[in-house]
GROMACS .gro file of N, CA and C in nm:
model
  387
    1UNK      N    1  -0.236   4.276  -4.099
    1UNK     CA    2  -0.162   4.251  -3.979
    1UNK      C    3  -0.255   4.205  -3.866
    2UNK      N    4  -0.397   4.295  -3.864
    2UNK     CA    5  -0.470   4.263  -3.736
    2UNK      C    6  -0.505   4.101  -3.785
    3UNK      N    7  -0.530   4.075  -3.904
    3UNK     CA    8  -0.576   3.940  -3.961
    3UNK      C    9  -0.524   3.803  -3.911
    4UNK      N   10  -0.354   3.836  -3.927
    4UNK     CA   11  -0.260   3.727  -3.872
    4UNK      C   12  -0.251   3.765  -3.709
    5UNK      N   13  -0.300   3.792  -3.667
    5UNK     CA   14  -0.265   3.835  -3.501
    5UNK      C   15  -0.419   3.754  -3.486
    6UNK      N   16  -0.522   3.747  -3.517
    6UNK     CA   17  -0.678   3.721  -3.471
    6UNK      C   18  -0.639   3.532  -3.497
    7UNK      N   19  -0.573   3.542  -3.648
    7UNK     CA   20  -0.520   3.393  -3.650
    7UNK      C   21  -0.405   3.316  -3.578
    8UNK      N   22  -0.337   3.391  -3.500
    8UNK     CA   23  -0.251   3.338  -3.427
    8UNK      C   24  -0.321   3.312  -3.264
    9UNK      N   25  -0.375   3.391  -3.234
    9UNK     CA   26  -0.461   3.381  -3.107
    9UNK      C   27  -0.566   3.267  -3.090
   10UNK      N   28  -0.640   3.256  -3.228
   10UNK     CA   29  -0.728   3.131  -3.266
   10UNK      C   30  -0.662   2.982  -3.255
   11UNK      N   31  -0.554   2.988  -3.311
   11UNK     CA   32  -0.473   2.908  -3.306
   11UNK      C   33  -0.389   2.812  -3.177
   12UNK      N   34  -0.335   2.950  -3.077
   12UNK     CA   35  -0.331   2.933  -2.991
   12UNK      C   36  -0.441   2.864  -2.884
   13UNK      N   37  -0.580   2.909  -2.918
   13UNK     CA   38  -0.698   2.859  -2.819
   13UNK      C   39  -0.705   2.741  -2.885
   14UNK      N   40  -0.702   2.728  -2.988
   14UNK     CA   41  -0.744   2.578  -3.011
   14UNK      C   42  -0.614   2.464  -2.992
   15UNK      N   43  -0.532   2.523  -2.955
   15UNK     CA   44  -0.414   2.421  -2.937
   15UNK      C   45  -0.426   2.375  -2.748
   16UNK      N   46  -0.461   2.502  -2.689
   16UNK     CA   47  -0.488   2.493  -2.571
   16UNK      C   48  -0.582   2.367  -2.507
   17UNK      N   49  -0.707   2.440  -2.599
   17UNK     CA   50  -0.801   2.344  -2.580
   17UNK      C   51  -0.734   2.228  -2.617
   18UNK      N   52  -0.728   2.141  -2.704
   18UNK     CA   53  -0.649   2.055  -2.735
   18UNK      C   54  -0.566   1.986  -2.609
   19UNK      N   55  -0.442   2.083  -2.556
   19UNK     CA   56  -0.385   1.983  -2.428
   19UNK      C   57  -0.467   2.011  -2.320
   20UNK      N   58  -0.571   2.084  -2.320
   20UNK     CA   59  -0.662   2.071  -2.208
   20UNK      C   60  -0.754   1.920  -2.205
   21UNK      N   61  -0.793   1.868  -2.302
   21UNK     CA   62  -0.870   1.791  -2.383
   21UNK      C   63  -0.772   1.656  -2.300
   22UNK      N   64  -0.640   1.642  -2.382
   22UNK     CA   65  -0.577   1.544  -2.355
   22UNK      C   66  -0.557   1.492  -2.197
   23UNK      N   67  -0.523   1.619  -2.098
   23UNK     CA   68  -0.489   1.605  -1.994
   23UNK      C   69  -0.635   1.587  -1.877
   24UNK      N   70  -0.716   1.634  -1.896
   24UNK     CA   71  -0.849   1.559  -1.842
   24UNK      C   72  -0.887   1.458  -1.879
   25UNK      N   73  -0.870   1.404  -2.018
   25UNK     CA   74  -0.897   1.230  -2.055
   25UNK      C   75  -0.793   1.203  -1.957
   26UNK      N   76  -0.678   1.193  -1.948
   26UNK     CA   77  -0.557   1.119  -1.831
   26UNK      C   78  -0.633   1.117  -1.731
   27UNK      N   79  -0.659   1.252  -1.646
   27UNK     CA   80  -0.744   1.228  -1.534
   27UNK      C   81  -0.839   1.110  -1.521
   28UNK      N   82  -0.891   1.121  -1.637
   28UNK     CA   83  -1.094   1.053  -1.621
   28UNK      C   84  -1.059   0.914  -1.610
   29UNK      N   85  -0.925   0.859  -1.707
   29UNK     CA   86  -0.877   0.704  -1.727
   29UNK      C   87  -0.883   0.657  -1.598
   30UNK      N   88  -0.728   0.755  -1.548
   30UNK     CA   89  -0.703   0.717  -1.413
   30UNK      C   90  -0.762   0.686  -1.275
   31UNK      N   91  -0.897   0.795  -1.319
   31UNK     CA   92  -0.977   0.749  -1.196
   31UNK      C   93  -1.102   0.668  -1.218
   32UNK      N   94  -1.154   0.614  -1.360
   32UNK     CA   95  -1.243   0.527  -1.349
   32UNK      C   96  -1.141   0.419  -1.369
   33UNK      N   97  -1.024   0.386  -1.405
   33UNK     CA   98  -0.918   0.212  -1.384
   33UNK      C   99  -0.915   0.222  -1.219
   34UNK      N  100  -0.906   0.313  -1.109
   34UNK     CA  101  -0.874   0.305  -1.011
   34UNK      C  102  -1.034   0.195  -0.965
   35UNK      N  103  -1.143   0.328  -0.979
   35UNK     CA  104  -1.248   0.303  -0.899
   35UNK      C  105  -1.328   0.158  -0.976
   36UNK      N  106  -1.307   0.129  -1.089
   36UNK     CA  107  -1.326  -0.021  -1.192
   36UNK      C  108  -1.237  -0.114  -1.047
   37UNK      N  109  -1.120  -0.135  -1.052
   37UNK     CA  110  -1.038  -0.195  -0.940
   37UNK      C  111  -1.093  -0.193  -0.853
   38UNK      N  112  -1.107  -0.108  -0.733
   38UNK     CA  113  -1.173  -0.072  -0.604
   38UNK      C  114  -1.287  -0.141  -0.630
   39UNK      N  115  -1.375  -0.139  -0.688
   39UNK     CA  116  -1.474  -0.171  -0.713
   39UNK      C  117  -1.508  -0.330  -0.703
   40UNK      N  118  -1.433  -0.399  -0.777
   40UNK     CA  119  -1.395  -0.521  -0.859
   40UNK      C  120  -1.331  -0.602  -0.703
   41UNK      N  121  -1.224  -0.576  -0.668
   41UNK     CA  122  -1.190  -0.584  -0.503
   41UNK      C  123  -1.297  -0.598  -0.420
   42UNK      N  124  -1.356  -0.488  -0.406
   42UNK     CA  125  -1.450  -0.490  -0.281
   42UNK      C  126  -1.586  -0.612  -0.319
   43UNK      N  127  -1.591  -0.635  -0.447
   43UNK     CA  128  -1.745  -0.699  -0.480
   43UNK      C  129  -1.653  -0.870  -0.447
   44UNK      N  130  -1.508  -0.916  -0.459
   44UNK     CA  131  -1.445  -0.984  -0.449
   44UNK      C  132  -1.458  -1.042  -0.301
   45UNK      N  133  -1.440  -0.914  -0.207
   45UNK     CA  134  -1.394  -0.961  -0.057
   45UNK      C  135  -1.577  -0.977  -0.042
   46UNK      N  136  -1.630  -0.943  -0.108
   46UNK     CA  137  -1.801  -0.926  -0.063
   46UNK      C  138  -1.838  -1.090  -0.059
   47UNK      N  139  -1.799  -1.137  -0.203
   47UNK     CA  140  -1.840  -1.287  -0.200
   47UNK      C  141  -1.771  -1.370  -0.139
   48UNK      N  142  -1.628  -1.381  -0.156
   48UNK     CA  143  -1.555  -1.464  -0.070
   48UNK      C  144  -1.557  -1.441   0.076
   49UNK      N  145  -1.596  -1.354   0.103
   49UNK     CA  146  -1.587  -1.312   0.279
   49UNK      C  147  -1.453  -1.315   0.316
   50UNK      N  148  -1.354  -1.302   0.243
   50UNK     CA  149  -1.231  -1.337   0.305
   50UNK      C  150  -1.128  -1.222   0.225
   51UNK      N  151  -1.039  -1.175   0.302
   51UNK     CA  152  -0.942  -1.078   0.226
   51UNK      C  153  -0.793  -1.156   0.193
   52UNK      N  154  -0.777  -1.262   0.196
   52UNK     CA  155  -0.720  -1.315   0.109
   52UNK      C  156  -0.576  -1.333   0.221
   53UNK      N  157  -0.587  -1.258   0.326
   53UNK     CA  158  -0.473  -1.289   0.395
   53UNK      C  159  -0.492  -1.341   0.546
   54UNK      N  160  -0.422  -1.378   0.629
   54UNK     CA  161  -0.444  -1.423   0.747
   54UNK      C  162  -0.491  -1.316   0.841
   55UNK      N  163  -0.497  -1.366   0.923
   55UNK     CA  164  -0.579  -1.217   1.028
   55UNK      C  165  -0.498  -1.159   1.083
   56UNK      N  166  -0.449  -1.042   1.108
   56UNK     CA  167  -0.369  -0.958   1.126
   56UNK      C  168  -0.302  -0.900   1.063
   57UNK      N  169  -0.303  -0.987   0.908
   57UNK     CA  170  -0.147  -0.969   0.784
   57UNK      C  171  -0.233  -0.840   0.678
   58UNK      N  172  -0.118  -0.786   0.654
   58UNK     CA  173  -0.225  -0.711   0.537
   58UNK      C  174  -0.072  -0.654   0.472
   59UNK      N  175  -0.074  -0.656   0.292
   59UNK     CA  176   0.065  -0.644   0.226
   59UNK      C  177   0.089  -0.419   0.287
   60UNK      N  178   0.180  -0.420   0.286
   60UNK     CA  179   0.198  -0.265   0.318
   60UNK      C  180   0.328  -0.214   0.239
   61UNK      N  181   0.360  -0.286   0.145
   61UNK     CA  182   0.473  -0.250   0.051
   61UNK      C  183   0.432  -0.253  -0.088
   62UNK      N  184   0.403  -0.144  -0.202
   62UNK     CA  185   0.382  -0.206  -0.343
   62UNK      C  186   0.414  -0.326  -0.403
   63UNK      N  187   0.530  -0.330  -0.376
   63UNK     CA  188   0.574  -0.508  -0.418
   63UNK      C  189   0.465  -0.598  -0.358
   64UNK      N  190   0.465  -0.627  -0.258
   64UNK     CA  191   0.381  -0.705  -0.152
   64UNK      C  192   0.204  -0.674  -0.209
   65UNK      N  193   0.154  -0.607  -0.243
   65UNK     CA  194   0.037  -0.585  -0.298
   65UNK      C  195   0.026  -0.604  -0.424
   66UNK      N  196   0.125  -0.585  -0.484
   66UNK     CA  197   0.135  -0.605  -0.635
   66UNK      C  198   0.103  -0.765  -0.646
   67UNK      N  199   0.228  -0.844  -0.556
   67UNK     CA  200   0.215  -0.977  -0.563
   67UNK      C  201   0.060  -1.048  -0.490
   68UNK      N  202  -0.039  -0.971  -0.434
   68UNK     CA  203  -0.131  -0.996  -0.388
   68UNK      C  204  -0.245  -0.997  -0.504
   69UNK      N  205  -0.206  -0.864  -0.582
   69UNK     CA  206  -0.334  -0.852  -0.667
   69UNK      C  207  -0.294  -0.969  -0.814
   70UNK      N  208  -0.159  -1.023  -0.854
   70UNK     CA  209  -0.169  -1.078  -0.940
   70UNK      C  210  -0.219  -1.277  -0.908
   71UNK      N  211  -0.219  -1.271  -0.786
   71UNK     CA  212  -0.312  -1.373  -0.647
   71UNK      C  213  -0.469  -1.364  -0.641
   72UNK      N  214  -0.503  -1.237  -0.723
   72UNK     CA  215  -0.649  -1.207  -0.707
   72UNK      C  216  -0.671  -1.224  -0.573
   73UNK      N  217  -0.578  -1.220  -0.471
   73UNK     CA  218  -0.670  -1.160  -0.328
   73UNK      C  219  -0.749  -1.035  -0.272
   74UNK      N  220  -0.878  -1.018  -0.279
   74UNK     CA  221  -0.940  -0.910  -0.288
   74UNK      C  222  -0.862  -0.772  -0.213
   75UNK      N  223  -0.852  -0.804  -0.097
   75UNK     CA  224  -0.706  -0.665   0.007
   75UNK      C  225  -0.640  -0.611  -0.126
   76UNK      N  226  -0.548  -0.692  -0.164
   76UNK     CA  227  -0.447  -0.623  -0.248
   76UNK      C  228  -0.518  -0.551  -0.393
   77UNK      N  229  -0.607  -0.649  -0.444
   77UNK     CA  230  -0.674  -0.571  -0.530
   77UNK      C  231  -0.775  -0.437  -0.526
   78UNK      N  232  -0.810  -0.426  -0.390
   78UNK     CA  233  -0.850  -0.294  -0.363
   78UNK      C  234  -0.763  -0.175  -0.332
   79UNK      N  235  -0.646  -0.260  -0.261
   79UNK     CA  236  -0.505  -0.149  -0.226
   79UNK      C  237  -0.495  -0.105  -0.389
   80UNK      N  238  -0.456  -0.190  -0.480
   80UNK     CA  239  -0.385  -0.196  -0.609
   80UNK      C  240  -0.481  -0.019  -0.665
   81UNK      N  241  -0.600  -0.044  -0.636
   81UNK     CA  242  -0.731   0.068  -0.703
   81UNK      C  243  -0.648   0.162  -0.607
   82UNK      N  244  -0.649   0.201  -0.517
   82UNK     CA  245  -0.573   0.292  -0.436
   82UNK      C  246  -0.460   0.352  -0.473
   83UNK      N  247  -0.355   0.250  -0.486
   83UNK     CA  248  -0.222   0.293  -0.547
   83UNK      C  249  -0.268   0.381  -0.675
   84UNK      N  250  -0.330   0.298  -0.774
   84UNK     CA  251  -0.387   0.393  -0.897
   84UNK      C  252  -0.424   0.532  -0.891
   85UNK      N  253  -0.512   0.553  -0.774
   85UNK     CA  254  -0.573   0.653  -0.767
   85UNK      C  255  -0.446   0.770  -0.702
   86UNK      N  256  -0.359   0.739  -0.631
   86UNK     CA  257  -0.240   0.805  -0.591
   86UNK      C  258  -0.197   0.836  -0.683
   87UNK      N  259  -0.146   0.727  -0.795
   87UNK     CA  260  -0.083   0.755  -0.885
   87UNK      C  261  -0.140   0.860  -1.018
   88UNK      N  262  -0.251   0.874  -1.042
   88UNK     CA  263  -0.337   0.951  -1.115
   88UNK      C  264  -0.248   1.108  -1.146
   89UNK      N  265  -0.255   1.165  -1.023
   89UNK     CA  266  -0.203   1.301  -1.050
   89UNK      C  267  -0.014   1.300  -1.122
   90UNK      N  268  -0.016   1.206  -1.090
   90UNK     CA  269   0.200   1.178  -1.081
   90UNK      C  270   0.138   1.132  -1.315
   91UNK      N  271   0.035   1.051  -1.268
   91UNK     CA  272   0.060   1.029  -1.475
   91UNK      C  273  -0.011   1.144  -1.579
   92UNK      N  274  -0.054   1.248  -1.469
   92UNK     CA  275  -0.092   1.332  -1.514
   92UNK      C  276  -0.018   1.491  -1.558
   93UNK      N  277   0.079   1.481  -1.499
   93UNK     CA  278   0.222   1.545  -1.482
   93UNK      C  279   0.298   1.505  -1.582
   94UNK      N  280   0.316   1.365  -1.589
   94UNK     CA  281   0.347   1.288  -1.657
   94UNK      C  282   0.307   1.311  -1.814
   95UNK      N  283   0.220   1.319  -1.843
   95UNK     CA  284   0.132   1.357  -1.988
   95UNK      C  285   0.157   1.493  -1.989
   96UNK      N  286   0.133   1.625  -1.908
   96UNK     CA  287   0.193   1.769  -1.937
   96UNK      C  288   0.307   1.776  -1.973
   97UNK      N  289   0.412   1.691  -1.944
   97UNK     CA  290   0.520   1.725  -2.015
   97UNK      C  291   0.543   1.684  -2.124
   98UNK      N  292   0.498   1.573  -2.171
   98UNK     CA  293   0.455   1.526  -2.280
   98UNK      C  294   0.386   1.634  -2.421
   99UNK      N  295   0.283   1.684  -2.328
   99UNK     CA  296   0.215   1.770  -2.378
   99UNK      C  297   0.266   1.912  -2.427
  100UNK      N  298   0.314   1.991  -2.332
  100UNK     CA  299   0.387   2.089  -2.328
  100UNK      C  300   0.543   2.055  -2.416
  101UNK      N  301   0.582   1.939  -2.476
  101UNK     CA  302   0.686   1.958  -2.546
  101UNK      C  303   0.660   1.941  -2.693
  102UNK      N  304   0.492   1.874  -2.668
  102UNK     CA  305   0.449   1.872  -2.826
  102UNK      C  306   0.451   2.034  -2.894
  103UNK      N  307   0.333   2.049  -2.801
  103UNK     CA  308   0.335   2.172  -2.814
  103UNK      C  309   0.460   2.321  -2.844
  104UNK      N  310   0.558   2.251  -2.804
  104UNK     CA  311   0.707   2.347  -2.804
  104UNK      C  312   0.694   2.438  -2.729
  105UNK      N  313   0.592   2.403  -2.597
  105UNK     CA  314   0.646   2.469  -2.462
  105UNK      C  315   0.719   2.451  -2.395
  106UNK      N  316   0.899   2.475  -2.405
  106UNK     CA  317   0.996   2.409  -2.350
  106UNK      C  318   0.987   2.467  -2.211
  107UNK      N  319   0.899   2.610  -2.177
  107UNK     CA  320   0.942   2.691  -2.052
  107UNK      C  321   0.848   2.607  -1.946
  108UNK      N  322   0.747   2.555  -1.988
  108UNK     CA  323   0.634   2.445  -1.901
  108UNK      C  324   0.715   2.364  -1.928
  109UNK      N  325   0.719   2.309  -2.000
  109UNK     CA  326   0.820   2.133  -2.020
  109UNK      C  327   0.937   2.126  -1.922
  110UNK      N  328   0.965   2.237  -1.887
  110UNK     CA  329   1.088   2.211  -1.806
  110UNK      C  330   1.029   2.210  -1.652
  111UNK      N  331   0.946   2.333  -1.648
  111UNK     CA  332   0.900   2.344  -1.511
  111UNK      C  333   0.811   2.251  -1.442
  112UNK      N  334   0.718   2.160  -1.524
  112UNK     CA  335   0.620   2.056  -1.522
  112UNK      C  336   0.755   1.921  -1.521
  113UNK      N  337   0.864   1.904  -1.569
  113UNK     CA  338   0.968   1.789  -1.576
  113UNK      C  339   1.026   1.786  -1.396
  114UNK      N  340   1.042   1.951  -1.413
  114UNK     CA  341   1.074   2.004  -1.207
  114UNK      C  342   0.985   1.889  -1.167
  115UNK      N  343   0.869   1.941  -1.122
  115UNK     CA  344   0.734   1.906  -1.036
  115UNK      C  345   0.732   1.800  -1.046
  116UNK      N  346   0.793   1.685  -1.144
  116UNK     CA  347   0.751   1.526  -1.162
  116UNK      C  348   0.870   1.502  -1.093
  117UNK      N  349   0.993   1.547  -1.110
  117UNK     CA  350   1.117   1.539  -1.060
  117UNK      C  351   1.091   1.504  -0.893
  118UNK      N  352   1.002   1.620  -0.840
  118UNK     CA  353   0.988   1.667  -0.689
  118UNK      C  354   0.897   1.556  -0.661
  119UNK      N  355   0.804   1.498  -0.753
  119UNK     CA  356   0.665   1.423  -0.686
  119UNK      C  357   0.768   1.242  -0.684
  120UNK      N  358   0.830   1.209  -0.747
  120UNK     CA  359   0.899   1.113  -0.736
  120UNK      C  360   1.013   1.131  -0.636
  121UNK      N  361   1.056   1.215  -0.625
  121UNK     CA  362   1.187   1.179  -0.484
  121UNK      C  363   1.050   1.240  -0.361
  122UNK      N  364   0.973   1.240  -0.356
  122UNK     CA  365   0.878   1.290  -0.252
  122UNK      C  366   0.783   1.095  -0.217
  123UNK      N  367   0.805   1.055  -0.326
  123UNK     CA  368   0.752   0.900  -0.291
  123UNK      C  369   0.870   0.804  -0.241
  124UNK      N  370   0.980   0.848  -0.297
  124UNK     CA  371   1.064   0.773  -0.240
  124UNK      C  372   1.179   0.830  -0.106
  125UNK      N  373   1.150   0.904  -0.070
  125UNK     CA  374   1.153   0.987   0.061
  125UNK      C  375   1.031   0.964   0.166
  126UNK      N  376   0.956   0.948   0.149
  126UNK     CA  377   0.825   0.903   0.190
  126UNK      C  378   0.832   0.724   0.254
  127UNK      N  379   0.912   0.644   0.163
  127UNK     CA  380   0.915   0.537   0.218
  127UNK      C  381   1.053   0.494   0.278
  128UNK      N  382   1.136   0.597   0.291
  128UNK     CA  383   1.269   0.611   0.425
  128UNK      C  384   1.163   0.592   0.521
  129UNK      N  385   1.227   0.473   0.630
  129UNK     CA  386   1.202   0.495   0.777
  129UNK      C  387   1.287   0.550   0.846
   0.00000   0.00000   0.00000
């Protein structure tokens, strides 16, 4: 009995480890694609000397930056690394529930599904004026 209890606990840590494993690779992606971008942007506006928009203009809507960075105008492609990096924690939430349902943690899966629930009407509440 103590045998299957030492193997169920083992089991458990290594499954842990496991979505621990998965959910820090999400992290690490997200923030070296951000800072690769940022990066890539800034060495952009470095050579051209120019941010790609008129003087005063700068995109302030995702759409509007989106359509900047597929323009390769350096602004939007550094915003774009930005947005990423915002977005990081939201695809990281994103993957726990994922995770937590592999796993057949429905009581996290639900409560981690909450929190993504809350972080998305919190972005789009955010852009009500």
């Amino acid at each position: 009995m103590e045998k299957d209890m030492k193997m169920k606990l083992k089991k458990e840590n290594e499954d842990l480890r496991k979505m621990e494993l998965i959910i820090s690779k999400a992290l690490s992606i997200g923030v070296t694609t951000s800072a690769v971008v940022i990066f890539l942007g800034l060495l952009m506006l470095v050579i051209t000397g120019n941010s790609g928009y008129p003087h005063g203009y700068y995109p302030t809507t995702p759409l509007s930056i989106l359509r900047g960075f597929i323009a390769l105008k350096p602004y939007a492609v550094i915003l774009t690394g930005l947005l990423l990096l915002i977005l990081t924690p939201v695809f990281r939430v994103a993957v726990s529930i994922i995770t937590f349902f592999y796993e057949k943690d429905y009581t996290y899966t639900i409560i981690t599904a909450l929190v993504f629930i809350i972080l998305i009407i919190s972005f789009l509440l955010g852009k009500v004026e």
